[in-house]
Amino acid sequence: MRQAPLVVSFRPHSHSKADVTTMYLNTILALMPAAAIGVSHYGLHALRVILLSMGSAMVFEIILQRLFRREITVHDGSAAFAGLLFALLLPPSTPFWVILVGAFMSMLVGKHVFGGLGCNPINSVLVGWTVVFLSWPQYVNFDFSLLNYDPGFSTLYPLSVLKKEGAAGIGQFAIKDLLLGNQAGGIGAASALCIVAGGTYLVLRGFASWIVPASFLIGIALCSQLFHSVDPARYAGPLFHILAGNALLGAFFLAPDYASSPGNPPGRFFYGLGAGVFAMLLRVWSSNIDGVIFAIMIMNIAAPLLEMVLSKPRQFEKVQQI
Amino acid sequence: MGIRSFFGIVPFRVRHGQELPYLDMRDAVPESPVKLTAGFLQEKPTELREKLQTFGFGLGAVPSDADTVIVSACDTDPAVTIQQHVFSLYPDTVARGLSLLQHIIQPKKIVLAIFPCQRKRAVSLAADLAEVAVIAPVYPNGFPQMLASMVKRLRSGVGTSMYVNAERLVAMTNAVETGAAPTTKLVSLSGSGFPQRKNVCVRVGQSVQSVLDSQSVDMAVVRKVVCGGLLTGSAIYQPAAIQVTSQTDGIAAQTEKELVRYESVPCFNCGKCTAVCPARLKVNHLARYAEYSRFDTCREYAIDSCIGCGLCSYVCPAHRPLLQLISFASDELKKGEAAV
Ligand code: SF4
Ligand code: SF4
């Protein structure tokens, strides 16, 4: 048999077999428990939002990549992941056209105008969410949108109760309920345990860094503890702030977004810390009920700066080889 | 898949084992070294150095402040086990080599760097000739630069370092004792093209093809032949025309399923390369600047600190040819310097 010519290529001649698709599929897998809790609370309504959002994000990705004459890479799972994450931030009652607009915006403005996967300066999901939030606040407001549901627990949104009544009002939300997912809010943001489990899986498998979630939660804890010790009647403690609203979803899935967060470990630490602190400041002082998303977007913009400072390459000394 | 690589904690461990069980010792043993006592201690250091220089050892310019010599039995590539192998085959020669080094270089300190499985042998052999540094068997800890900085951290006040690996030290000692230049080389065979992984002893100057043939490698299924380690070696096109040199630590014969394909795709900023880089470089940025020929910016990103380990390319999920881009940029920078 005649031998085929040998392949010549640059080193290394071995690879860890990591690839983009595996990473995104695992991230989607890690979000499944949180999504399942949402579906168990709100039934088909939640499922409708999730499927619509994932499907439309994927279709929009194909359309936009055609339009921009790029290679179609919908199979890498990043669009499906973005759609899923977007759905988990929404209430189950969101009308279909709001979902479509949000998914389209996160794909177009969030991702493809900047050049596609990895080139976006701001988390694309959050761009879509912000467009929807600023244009049709009534649909993503958890005070009204959950009134028609009876998931078996209070449909009051813990964070807006906190904002209106101060720390005195939050006695009705037991920590156990917040952990297990018996709280009003986005489809996937309810159960602290499920989100932490998913996030831990990603960190252990090496698909996400532990630094951003850890420093994000440290930021929230420190800042809320500060407020809490100044006036315990007005400000809730760290545990409530971490478990309620989008804080954990932000820590494990929104803030560590690959493209929009710094890549170097010290930069990551300050990025997470800053996002946590900003989230608390927005929760306490702004008219926004949950500041997590805007805080992450602010730190996304600061990410290139953080990437530049605070990391010194190692200098190796010269070694003479005999 | 090992539990460690499953969890991604240590990306790549250098293979090592208690007594290197998968190595075929019979093939590996070269003609038995002549048993001598350390007679060279009577000769003058300068004369010995000149003699070794003619045998091709880099002893021409010994720095006057050479105060540490690192003798390494740590391998420099995950697919290569020859340093460990030599060290376990010829501990006596290594011990005589230590006194030879002490005699001709007169450093303040000799450090014997070994992997944990060799600790017992190293401690008994080093005695008062050298200090033993136990190095974690993780790539690229065996690199001279890495060893130098690790040894430095273990003991303060270590200055200019010199490095010699166990195989070269044994060859050097034999050359001094027998007056013959080294003519053989231990080579690690890897890749699924070989029927079995093992270390073999070959003649320097023998063609790579003849090594492949001697192991009855089926050239019809081999798609790539690599000279050197899997992460550090280079692919060769004509094994019949390439000779085994004193640098050929390994030969790998890869079949279709082992081929790695790098693509010119955009980075999605996952940060794996920055996390894994032993020089703590911002590899993703560096490679991007290299890709768009902004070599001066590469210098700002400390391209000179790269030790060329290739771990960045190894981990990149997008399969970007990171090390290739970086090497390209540093070659261009060197060319620019030479032109000035
Ligand atoms: S080859 Fe890559 S990982 Fe290794 S030192 Fe250079 S930049 Fe860092
Ligand atoms: S590992 Fe690859 S994809 Fe990830 S940041 Fe580095 S270059 Fe980009």
CSV table of N, CA and C in Angstrom, one decimal, chain A residues 170-230:
chain,number,residue,atom,x,y,z
A,170,ILE,N,-39.4,41.5,55.7
A,170,ILE,CA,-38.9,40.2,55.1
A,170,ILE,C,-39.0,39.0,56.0
A,171,GLY,N,-39.6,39.2,57.2
A,171,GLY,CA,-39.7,38.1,58.1
A,171,GLY,C,-40.5,36.9,57.5
A,172,GLN,N,-41.4,37.3,56.6
A,172,GLN,CA,-42.3,36.2,56.0
A,172,GLN,C,-41.5,35.3,55.1
A,173,PHE,N,-40.3,35.7,54.7
A,173,PHE,CA,-39.6,34.8,53.8
A,173,PHE,C,-38.6,34.0,54.6
A,174,ALA,N,-38.9,32.7,54.8
A,174,ALA,CA,-37.9,31.9,55.6
A,174,ALA,C,-36.7,31.6,54.7
A,175,ILE,N,-35.6,31.5,55.3
A,175,ILE,CA,-34.3,31.2,54.6
A,175,ILE,C,-34.5,29.8,53.9
A,176,LYS,N,-35.2,28.9,54.5
A,176,LYS,CA,-35.4,27.6,53.9
A,176,LYS,C,-36.1,27.7,52.6
A,177,ASP,N,-37.2,28.6,52.5
A,177,ASP,CA,-37.9,28.7,51.3
A,177,ASP,C,-37.0,29.3,50.2
A,178,LEU,N,-36.2,30.3,50.6
A,178,LEU,CA,-35.3,30.9,49.6
A,178,LEU,C,-34.4,29.9,49.0
A,179,LEU,N,-33.9,29.0,49.9
A,179,LEU,CA,-32.9,28.0,49.5
A,179,LEU,C,-33.6,27.0,48.5
A,180,LEU,N,-34.8,26.6,48.9
A,180,LEU,CA,-35.4,25.5,48.1
A,180,LEU,C,-36.1,26.1,46.9
A,181,GLY,N,-36.3,27.3,46.8
A,181,GLY,CA,-36.9,27.9,45.5
A,181,GLY,C,-38.3,28.4,45.7
A,182,ASN,N,-38.8,28.4,46.9
A,182,ASN,CA,-40.2,28.9,47.1
A,182,ASN,C,-40.1,30.5,47.3
A,183,GLN,N,-39.7,31.1,46.2
A,183,GLN,CA,-39.8,32.6,46.2
A,183,GLN,C,-40.1,33.1,44.8
A,184,ALA,N,-40.8,34.2,44.8
A,184,ALA,CA,-41.2,34.8,43.5
A,184,ALA,C,-40.0,35.4,42.9
A,185,GLY,N,-40.0,35.5,41.5
A,185,GLY,CA,-38.9,36.0,40.8
A,185,GLY,C,-38.8,35.4,39.4
A,186,GLY,N,-37.7,35.6,38.8
A,186,GLY,CA,-37.5,35.0,37.5
A,186,GLY,C,-37.6,33.5,37.5
A,187,ILE,N,-37.9,32.9,36.3
A,187,ILE,CA,-38.1,31.5,36.3
A,187,ILE,C,-37.0,30.7,36.9
A,188,GLY,N,-35.8,31.1,36.6
A,188,GLY,CA,-34.7,30.3,37.1
A,188,GLY,C,-34.0,30.8,38.3
A,189,ALA,N,-34.4,32.0,38.8
A,189,ALA,CA,-33.7,32.6,39.9
A,189,ALA,C,-34.1,32.2,41.3
A,190,ALA,N,-35.1,31.3,41.3
A,190,ALA,CA,-35.8,31.1,42.6
A,190,ALA,C,-34.9,30.3,43.6
A,191,SER,N,-34.4,29.1,43.1
A,191,SER,CA,-33.8,28.2,44.1
A,191,SER,C,-32.3,28.4,44.2
A,192,ALA,N,-31.9,28.9,45.4
A,192,ALA,CA,-30.5,29.1,45.6
A,192,ALA,C,-29.7,27.8,45.5
A,193,LEU,N,-30.3,26.7,46.1
A,193,LEU,CA,-29.6,25.5,46.1
A,193,LEU,C,-29.2,25.0,44.7
A,194,CYS,N,-30.3,25.0,43.8
A,194,CYS,CA,-30.1,24.5,42.4
A,194,CYS,C,-29.0,25.3,41.7
A,195,ILE,N,-29.0,26.6,41.9
A,195,ILE,CA,-28.1,27.4,41.2
A,195,ILE,C,-26.7,27.2,41.7
A,196,VAL,N,-26.5,27.1,43.0
A,196,VAL,CA,-25.2,26.8,43.5
A,196,VAL,C,-24.7,25.4,43.1
A,197,ALA,N,-25.6,24.5,43.0
A,197,ALA,CA,-25.2,23.1,42.6
A,197,ALA,C,-24.7,23.2,41.2
A,198,GLY,N,-25.4,23.9,40.3
A,198,GLY,CA,-25.0,24.0,38.9
A,198,GLY,C,-23.7,24.7,38.8
A,199,GLY,N,-23.5,25.8,39.5
A,199,GLY,CA,-22.3,26.6,39.4
A,199,GLY,C,-21.1,25.8,40.0
A,200,THR,N,-21.3,25.0,41.0
A,200,THR,CA,-20.3,24.3,41.6
A,200,THR,C,-19.8,23.2,40.6
A,201,TYR,N,-20.8,22.6,39.9
A,201,TYR,CA,-20.4,21.6,38.9
A,201,TYR,C,-19.5,22.2,37.8
A,202,LEU,N,-19.9,23.4,37.4
A,202,LEU,CA,-19.0,24.1,36.4
A,202,LEU,C,-17.6,24.3,36.9
A,203,VAL,N,-17.5,24.8,38.1
A,203,VAL,CA,-16.2,25.1,38.6
A,203,VAL,C,-15.4,23.9,38.8
A,204,LEU,N,-16.0,22.8,39.3
A,204,LEU,CA,-15.3,21.6,39.5
A,204,LEU,C,-14.8,21.0,38.2
A,205,ARG,N,-15.6,21.1,37.2
A,205,ARG,CA,-15.2,20.5,35.9
A,205,ARG,C,-14.2,21.4,35.2
A,206,GLY,N,-14.0,22.6,35.7
A,206,GLY,CA,-13.0,23.5,35.1
A,206,GLY,C,-13.6,24.3,33.9
A,207,PHE,N,-14.9,24.4,33.9
A,207,PHE,CA,-15.5,25.2,32.8
A,207,PHE,C,-15.7,26.6,33.2
A,208,ALA,N,-15.6,26.9,34.5
A,208,ALA,CA,-15.8,28.3,34.9
A,208,ALA,C,-14.8,28.5,36.0
A,209,SER,N,-14.4,29.8,36.2
A,209,SER,CA,-13.5,30.1,37.3
A,209,SER,C,-14.3,30.3,38.6
A,210,TRP,N,-13.6,29.9,39.7
A,210,TRP,CA,-14.3,30.1,41.0
A,210,TRP,C,-14.1,31.5,41.5
A,211,ILE,N,-13.2,32.2,40.9
A,211,ILE,CA,-12.9,33.5,41.5
A,211,ILE,C,-14.0,34.5,41.4
A,212,VAL,N,-14.7,34.6,40.2
A,212,VAL,CA,-15.7,35.6,40.0
A,212,VAL,C,-16.9,35.3,41.0
A,213,PRO,N,-17.5,34.1,41.0
A,213,PRO,CA,-18.6,33.9,41.9
A,213,PRO,C,-18.2,34.2,43.4
A,214,ALA,N,-17.0,33.7,43.8
A,214,ALA,CA,-16.6,33.9,45.2
A,214,ALA,C,-16.5,35.4,45.5
A,215,SER,N,-15.8,36.1,44.6
A,215,SER,CA,-15.6,37.5,45.0
A,215,SER,C,-16.9,38.3,44.8
A,216,PHE,N,-17.8,37.9,43.9
A,216,PHE,CA,-19.1,38.6,43.8
A,216,PHE,C,-19.9,38.4,45.1
A,217,LEU,N,-19.9,37.2,45.6
A,217,LEU,CA,-20.7,37.0,46.8
A,217,LEU,C,-20.0,37.6,48.0
A,218,ILE,N,-18.7,37.7,48.0
A,218,ILE,CA,-18.0,38.4,49.1
A,218,ILE,C,-18.4,39.9,49.0
A,219,GLY,N,-18.4,40.4,47.8
A,219,GLY,CA,-18.8,41.9,47.7
A,219,GLY,C,-20.2,42.1,48.2
A,220,ILE,N,-21.1,41.2,47.9
A,220,ILE,CA,-22.5,41.4,48.4
A,220,ILE,C,-22.5,41.3,49.9
A,221,ALA,N,-21.9,40.2,50.4
A,221,ALA,CA,-21.9,40.0,51.8
A,221,ALA,C,-21.3,41.1,52.6
A,222,LEU,N,-20.2,41.6,52.2
A,222,LEU,CA,-19.5,42.6,53.0
A,222,LEU,C,-20.4,43.9,53.0
A,223,CYS,N,-20.8,44.3,51.8
A,223,CYS,CA,-21.6,45.5,51.7
A,223,CYS,C,-22.9,45.4,52.4
A,224,SER,N,-23.6,44.3,52.3
A,224,SER,CA,-24.9,44.3,53.0
A,224,SER,C,-24.7,44.2,54.5
A,225,GLN,N,-23.6,43.5,54.9
A,225,GLN,CA,-23.3,43.5,56.4
A,225,GLN,C,-23.1,44.9,56.9
A,226,LEU,N,-22.4,45.7,56.1
A,226,LEU,CA,-22.1,47.1,56.5
A,226,LEU,C,-23.4,47.8,56.7
A,227,PHE,N,-24.3,47.7,55.7
A,227,PHE,CA,-25.6,48.4,55.9
A,227,PHE,C,-26.4,47.9,57.0
A,228,HIS,N,-26.4,46.5,57.1
A,228,HIS,CA,-27.1,45.9,58.2
A,228,HIS,C,-26.7,46.3,59.5
A,229,SER,N,-25.4,46.5,59.7
A,229,SER,CA,-25.0,46.8,61.1
A,229,SER,C,-25.2,48.3,61.4
A,230,VAL,N,-25.4,49.1,60.3
A,230,VAL,CA,-25.7,50.5,60.6
A,230,VAL,C,-27.2,50.6,61.0
